CSV table of C-alpha atoms and ligand atoms in Angstrom, one decimal:
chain,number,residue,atom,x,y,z
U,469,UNK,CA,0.0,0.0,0.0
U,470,UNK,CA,1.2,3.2,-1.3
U,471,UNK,CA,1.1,5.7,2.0
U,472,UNK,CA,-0.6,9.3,1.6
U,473,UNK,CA,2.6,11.0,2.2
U,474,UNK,CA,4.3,9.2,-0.6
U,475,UNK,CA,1.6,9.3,-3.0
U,476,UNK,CA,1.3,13.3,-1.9
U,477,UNK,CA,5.5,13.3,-3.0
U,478,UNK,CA,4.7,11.5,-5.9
U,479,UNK,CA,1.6,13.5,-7.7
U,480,UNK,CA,3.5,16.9,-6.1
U,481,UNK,CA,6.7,15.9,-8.1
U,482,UNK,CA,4.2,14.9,-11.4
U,483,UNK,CA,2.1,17.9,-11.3
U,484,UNK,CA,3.8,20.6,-9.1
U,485,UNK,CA,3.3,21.8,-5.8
U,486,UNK,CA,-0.4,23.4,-5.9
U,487,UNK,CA,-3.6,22.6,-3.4
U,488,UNK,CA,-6.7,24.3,-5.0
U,489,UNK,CA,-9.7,24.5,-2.9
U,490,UNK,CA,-13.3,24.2,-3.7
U,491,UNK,CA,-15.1,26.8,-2.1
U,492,UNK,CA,-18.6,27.4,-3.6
U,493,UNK,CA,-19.1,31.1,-1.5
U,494,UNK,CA,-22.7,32.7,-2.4
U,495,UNK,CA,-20.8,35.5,-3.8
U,496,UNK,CA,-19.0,33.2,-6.4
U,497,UNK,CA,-21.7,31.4,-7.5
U,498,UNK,CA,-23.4,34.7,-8.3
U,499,UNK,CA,-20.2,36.1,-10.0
U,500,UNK,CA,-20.4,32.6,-12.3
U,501,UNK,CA,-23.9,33.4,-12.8
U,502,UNK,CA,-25.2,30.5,-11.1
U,503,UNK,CA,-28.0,30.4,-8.6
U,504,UNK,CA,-27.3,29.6,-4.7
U,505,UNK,CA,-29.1,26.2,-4.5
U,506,UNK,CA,-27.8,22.5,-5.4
U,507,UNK,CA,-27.9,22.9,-9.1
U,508,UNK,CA,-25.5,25.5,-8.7
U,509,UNK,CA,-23.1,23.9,-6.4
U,510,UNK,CA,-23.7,21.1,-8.5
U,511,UNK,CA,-22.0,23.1,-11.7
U,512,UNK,CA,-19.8,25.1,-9.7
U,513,UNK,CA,-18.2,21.7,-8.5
U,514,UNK,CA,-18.3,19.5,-11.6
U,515,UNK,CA,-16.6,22.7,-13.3
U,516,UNK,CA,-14.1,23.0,-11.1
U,517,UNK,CA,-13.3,19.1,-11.7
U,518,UNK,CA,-13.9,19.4,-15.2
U,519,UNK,CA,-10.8,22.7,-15.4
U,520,UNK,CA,-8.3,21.0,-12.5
U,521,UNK,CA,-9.0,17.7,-11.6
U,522,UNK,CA,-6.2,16.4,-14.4
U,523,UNK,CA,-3.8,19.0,-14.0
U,524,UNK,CA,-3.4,19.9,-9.8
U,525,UNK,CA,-1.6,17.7,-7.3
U,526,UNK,CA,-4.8,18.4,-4.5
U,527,UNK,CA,-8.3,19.4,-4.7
U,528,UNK,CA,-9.6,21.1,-1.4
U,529,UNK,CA,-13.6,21.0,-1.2
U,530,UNK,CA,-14.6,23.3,1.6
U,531,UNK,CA,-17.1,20.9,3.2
U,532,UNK,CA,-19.1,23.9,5.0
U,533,UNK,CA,-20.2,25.2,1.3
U,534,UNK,CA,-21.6,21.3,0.6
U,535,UNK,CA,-23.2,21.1,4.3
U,536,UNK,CA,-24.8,24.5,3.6
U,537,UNK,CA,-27.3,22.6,1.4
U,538,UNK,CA,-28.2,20.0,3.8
U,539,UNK,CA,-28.1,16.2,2.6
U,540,UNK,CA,-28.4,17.1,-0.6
U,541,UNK,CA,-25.1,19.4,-1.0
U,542,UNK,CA,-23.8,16.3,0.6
U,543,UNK,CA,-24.6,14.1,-1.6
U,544,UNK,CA,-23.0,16.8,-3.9
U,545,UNK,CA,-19.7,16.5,-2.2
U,546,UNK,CA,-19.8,12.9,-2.4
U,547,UNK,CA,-20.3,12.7,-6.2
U,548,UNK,CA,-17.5,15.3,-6.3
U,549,UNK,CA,-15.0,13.6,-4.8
U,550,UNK,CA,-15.6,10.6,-6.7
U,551,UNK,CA,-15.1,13.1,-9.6
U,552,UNK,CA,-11.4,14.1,-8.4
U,553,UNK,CA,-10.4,10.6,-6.9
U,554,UNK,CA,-11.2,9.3,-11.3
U,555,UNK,CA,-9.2,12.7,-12.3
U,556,UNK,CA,-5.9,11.9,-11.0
U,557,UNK,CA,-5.9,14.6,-8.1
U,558,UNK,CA,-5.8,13.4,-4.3
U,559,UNK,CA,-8.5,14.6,-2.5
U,560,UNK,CA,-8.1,16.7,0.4
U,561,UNK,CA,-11.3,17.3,2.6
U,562,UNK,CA,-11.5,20.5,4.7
U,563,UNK,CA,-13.4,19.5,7.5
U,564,UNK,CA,-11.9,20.6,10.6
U,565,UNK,CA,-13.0,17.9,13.0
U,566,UNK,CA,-12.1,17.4,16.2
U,567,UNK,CA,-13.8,15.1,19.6
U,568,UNK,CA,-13.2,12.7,22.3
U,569,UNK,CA,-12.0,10.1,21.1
U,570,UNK,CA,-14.7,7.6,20.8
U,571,UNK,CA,-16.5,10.2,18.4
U,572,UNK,CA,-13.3,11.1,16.5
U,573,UNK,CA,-13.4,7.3,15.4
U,574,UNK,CA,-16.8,7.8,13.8
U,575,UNK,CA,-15.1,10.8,12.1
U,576,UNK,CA,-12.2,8.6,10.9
U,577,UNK,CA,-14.5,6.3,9.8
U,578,UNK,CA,-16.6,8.6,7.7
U,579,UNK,CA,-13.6,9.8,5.5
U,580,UNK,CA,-10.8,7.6,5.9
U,581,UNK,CA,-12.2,4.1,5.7
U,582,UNK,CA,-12.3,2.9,2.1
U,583,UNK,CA,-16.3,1.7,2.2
U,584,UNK,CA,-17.5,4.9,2.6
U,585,UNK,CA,-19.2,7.1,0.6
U,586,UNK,CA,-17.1,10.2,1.4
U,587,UNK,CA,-13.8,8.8,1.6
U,588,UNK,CA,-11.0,11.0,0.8
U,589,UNK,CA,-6.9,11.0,0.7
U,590,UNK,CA,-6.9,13.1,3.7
U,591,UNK,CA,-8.7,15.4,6.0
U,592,UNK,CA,-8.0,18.4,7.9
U,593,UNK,CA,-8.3,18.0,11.6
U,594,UNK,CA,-8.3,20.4,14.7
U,595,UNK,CA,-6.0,19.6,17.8
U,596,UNK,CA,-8.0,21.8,20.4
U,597,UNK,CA,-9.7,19.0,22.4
U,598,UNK,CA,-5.8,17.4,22.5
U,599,UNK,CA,-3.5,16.2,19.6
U,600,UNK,CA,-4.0,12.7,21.5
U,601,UNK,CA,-7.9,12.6,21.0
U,602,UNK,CA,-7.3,12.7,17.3
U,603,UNK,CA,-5.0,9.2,17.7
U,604,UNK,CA,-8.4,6.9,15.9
U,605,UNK,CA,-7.8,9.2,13.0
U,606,UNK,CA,-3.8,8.8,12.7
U,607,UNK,CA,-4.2,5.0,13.3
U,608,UNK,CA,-7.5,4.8,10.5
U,609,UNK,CA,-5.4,6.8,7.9
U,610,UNK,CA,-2.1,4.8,8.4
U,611,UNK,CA,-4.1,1.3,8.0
U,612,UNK,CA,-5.4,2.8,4.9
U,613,UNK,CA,-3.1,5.0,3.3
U,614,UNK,CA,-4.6,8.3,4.7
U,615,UNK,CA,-3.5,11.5,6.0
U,616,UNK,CA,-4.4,13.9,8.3
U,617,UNK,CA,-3.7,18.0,8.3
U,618,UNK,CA,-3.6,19.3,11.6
U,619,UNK,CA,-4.0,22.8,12.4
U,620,UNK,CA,-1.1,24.5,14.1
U,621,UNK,CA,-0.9,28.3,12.7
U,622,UNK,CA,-3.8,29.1,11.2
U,623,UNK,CA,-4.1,32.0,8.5
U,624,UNK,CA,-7.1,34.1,10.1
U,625,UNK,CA,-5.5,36.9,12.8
U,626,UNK,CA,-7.9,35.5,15.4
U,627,UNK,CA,-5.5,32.0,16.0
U,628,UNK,CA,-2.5,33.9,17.3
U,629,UNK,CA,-4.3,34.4,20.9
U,630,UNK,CA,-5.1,30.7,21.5
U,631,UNK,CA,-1.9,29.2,19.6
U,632,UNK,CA,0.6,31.2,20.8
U,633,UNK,CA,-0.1,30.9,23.8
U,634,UNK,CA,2.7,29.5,26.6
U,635,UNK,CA,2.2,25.9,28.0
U,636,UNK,CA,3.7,25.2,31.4
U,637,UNK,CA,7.0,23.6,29.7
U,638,UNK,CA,7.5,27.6,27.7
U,639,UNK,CA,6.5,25.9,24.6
U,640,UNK,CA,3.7,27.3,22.5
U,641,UNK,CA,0.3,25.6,21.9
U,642,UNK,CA,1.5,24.9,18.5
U,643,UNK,CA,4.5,24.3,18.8
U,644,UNK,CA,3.1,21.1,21.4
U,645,UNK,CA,1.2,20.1,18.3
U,646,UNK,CA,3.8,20.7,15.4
U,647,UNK,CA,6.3,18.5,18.1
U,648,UNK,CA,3.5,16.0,18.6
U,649,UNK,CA,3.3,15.5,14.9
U,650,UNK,CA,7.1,15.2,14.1
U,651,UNK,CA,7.1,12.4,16.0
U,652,UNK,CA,4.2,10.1,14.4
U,653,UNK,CA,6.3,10.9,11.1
U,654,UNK,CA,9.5,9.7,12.7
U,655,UNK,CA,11.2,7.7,10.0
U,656,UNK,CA,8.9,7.7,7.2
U,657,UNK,CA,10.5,8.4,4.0
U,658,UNK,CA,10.1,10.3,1.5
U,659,UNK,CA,7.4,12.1,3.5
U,660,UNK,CA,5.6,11.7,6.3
U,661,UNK,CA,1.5,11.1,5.6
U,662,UNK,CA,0.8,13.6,9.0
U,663,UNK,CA,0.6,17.3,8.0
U,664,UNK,CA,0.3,20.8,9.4
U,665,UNK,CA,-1.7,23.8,8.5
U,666,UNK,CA,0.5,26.5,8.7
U,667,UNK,CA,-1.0,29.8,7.2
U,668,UNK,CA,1.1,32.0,4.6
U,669,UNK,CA,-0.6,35.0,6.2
U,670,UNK,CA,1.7,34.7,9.5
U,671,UNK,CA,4.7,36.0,9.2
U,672,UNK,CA,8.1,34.9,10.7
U,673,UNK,CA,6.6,33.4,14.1
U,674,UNK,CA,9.6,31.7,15.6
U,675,UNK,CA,8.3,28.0,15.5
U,676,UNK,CA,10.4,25.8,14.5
U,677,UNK,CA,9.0,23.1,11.5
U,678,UNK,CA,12.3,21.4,11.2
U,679,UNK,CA,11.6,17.9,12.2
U,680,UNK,CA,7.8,17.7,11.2
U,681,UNK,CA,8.5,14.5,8.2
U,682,UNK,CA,5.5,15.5,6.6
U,683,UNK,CA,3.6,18.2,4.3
U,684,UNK,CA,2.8,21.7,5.6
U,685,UNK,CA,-0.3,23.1,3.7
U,686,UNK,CA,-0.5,27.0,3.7
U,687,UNK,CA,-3.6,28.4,2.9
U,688,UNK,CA,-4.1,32.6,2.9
U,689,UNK,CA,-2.9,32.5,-0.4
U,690,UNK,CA,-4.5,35.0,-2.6
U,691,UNK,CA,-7.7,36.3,-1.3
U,692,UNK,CA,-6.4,36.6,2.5
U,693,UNK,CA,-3.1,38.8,1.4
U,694,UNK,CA,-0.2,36.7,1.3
U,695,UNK,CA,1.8,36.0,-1.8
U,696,UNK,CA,4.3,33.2,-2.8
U,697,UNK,CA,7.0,35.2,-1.6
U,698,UNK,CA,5.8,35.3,1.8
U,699,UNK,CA,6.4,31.6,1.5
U,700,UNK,CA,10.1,32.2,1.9
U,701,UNK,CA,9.5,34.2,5.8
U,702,UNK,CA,7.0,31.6,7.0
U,703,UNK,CA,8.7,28.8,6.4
U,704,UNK,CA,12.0,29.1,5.8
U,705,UNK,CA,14.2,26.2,5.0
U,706,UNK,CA,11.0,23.9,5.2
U,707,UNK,CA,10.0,25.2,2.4
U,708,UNK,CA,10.1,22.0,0.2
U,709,UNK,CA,7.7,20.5,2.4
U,710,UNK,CA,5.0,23.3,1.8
U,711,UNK,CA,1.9,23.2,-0.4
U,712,UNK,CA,0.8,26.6,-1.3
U,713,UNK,CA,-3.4,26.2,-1.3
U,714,UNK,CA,-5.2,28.8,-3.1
U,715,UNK,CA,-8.7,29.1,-3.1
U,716,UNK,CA,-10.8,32.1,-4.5
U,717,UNK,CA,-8.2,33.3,-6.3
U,718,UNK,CA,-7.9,31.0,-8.6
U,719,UNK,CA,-11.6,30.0,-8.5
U,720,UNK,CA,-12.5,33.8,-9.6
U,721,UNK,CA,-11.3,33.3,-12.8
U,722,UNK,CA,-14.0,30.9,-13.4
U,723,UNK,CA,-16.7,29.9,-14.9
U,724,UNK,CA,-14.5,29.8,-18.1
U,725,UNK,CA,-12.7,26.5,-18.1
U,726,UNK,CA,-9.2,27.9,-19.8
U,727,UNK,CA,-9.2,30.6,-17.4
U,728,UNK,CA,-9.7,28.6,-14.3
U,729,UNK,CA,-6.6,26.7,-15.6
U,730,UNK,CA,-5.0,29.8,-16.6
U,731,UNK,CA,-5.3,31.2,-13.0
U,732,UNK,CA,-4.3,27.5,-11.8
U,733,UNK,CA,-1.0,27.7,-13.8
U,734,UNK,CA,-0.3,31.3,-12.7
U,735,UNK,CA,-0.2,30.8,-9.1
U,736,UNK,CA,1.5,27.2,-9.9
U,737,UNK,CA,4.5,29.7,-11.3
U,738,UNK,CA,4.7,31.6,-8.7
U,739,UNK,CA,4.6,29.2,-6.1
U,740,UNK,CA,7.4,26.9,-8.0
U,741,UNK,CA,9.7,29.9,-8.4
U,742,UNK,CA,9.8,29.7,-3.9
U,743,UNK,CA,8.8,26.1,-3.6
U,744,UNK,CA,10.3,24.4,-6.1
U,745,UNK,CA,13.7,26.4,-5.8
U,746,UNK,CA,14.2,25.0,-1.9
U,747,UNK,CA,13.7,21.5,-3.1
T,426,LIG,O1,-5.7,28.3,8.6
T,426,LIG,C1,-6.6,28.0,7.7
T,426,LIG,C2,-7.1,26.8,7.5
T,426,LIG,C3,-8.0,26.6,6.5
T,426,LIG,N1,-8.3,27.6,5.7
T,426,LIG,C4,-9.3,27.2,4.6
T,426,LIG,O2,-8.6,27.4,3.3
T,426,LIG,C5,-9.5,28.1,2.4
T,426,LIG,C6,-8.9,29.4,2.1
T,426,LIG,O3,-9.7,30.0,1.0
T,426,LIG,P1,-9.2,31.4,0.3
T,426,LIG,O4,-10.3,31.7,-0.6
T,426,LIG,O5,-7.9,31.0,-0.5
T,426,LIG,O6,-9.0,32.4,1.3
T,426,LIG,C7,-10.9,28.1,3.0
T,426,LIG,O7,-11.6,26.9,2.7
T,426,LIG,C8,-10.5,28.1,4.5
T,426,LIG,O8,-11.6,27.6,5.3
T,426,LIG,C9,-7.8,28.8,5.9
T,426,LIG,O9,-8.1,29.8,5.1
T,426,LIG,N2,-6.9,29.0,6.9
C-alpha cells in the first residue's frame, strides 16, 4: 500500500506543488452566474473538476459550502470527490474535525475508511480538544493509506491568541502540536503522511517546522493577502515540504474553463519559483 505521504511526493513531483480549494461562497456562485441552490453547487463543483481535476496535485472541497445545502449538498460533495479521486488529483477534505475520542473514530470512519461514501486521501483535523484525541484518525489513515492535516498556525488573525499561547513547559500551543506530529512521522520516507496547517498570512513566528517529516499546507494564499513570496519568511528552509493552497483566487477566474486553468498555472509559477527552488 502506497502511504498518503508518498503518493502526496509523488503526484507533487508529477504535477507541481499546488492545493486548490473548492469553495462554492454565495458571492461566487453569483459572480459565475449560477443560482445559490444544489444545481448550482452542483456546476460550480463539476466545473471545477472538469478545469483542474487532471492537472493539480490536491483538490480542497470546503465541506461547510456542501453542508450548507443540507443532505443534498452532501450528496453533492460525495459525487465530487468521486469526480477528483477518477481525475488523477488526491483529494483533500477541509473538514476541521475534532472530539473525544470515541467520536473522532466515527469521524475517521466517515472519511478515511475505504467503504464509505465520502472517503478521501486526507482530512483536515483540529488539535484543540488534545492532539492525543485525534490518535483513531492517525491510526485509521495509516491502515489505509490516509493522511491527516492538523491545524497549528492558522491564516485568520484570530488563531494567534489561543496558539501562541505559553504551555507550562515555555512551549507554545502549536508548537506542542507541530512536536506531537514530528514524532508520528519519525522515519517515514520520503514524507511523512501527517501534515500541518500553517497559514502563509503569519509572518516569521519563531516555531520551529524542522523535524515535522510531513507536508505543511498554507492556505491565505491569494484572497487573505499573502503571496508566494511570503512563502520564503513563513517557512524558511521547510520550504520544500509546503503546499501553497489557493482558493478564490484562482476560482475567480472561473466559470470559463481555460481561465480557471490559466489562473491554476499562474499561481503554480509563482509558487514553484519559492517552492520548487528550496527542493
Ligand atoms: O488556517 C486556515 C485553515 C484553513 N483555511 C481554509 O482554506 C481556504 C482558504 O480560502 P481562500 O479563498 O484561499 O482564502 C478556506 O476553505 C478556509 O476555510 C484557511 O483559510 N486558513
Amino acid at each position: 500500500m502506497e502511504t498518503f505521504g508518498a503518493r502526496l511526493h509523488r503526484v507533487v513531483g508529477e504535477r507541481g506543488p499546488l492545493c486548490v480549494g473548492i469553495d462554492p461562497h454565495p458571492g461566487l456562485l453569483a459572480r459565475w452566474g449560477l443560482p445559490d441552490d444544489v444545481e448550482g453547487l452542483d456546476r460550480f463543483a463539476r466545473t471545477v473538476v472538469d478545469a483542474l481535476g487532471d492537472r493539480v496535485a490536491v483538490v480542497k472541497p470546503q465541506s461547510a459550502f456542501f453542508e450548507r445545502f443540507g443532505a443534498r449538498g452532501v450528496g453533492i460533495l460525495e459525487s465530487t470527490i468521486r469526480q477528483l479521486r477518477d481525475s488523477g488529483s488526491l483529494v483533500l477534505l477541509d473538514v476541521k474535525r475534532g472530539d473525544i475520542g470515541s467520536t473522532v473514530r466515527a469521524y475517521a470512519e466517515a472519511y478515511l475508511d475505504p467503504s464509505s461514501p465520502l472517503y478521501v486521501d486526507a482530512v483536515t483535523a483540529s488539535p484543540y480538544l488534545g492532539v492525543g484525541s485525534l490518535a483513531p484518525m492517525f491510526e485509521l489513515a495509516a491502515e489505509h493509506g490516509g493522511g491527516v492535516f492538523v491545524l497549528a498556525l492558522t491564516s485568520n488573525p484570530e488563531g494567534a491568541a489561543v496558539q501562541h499561547a505559553r504551555t507550562p513547559d515555555g512551549r507554545t500551543v502549536a508548537q506542542t502540536v507541530i512536536d506531537e506530529i514530528s514524532q508520528l512521522n519519525a522515519g517515514a520516507t520520503p514524507l511523512g503522511s501527517f501534515g500541518l496547517v500553517v497559514g502563509a498570512t503569519i509572518g516569521d513566528t519563531g516555531h520551529d517546522l524542522s523535524r515535522v517529516g510531513g507536508p505543511l499546507l498554507a492556505p491565505g494564499l491569494g484572497a487573505q493577502g499573502a503571496t508566494a513570496a511570503d512563502l520564503r519568511t513563513v517557512f524558511g528552509a521547510s520550504l520544500p515540504a509546503v503546499l501553497p493552497s489557493y482558493s478564490r483566487e484562482v476560482l475567480g477566474a472561473g466559470p470559463d474553463v481555460a481561465a480557471l486553468r490559466a489562473a491554476a498555472d499562474r499561481v503554480l509559477a509563482e509558487c514553484r519559483a519559492v517552492v520548487g527552488a528550496a527542493g
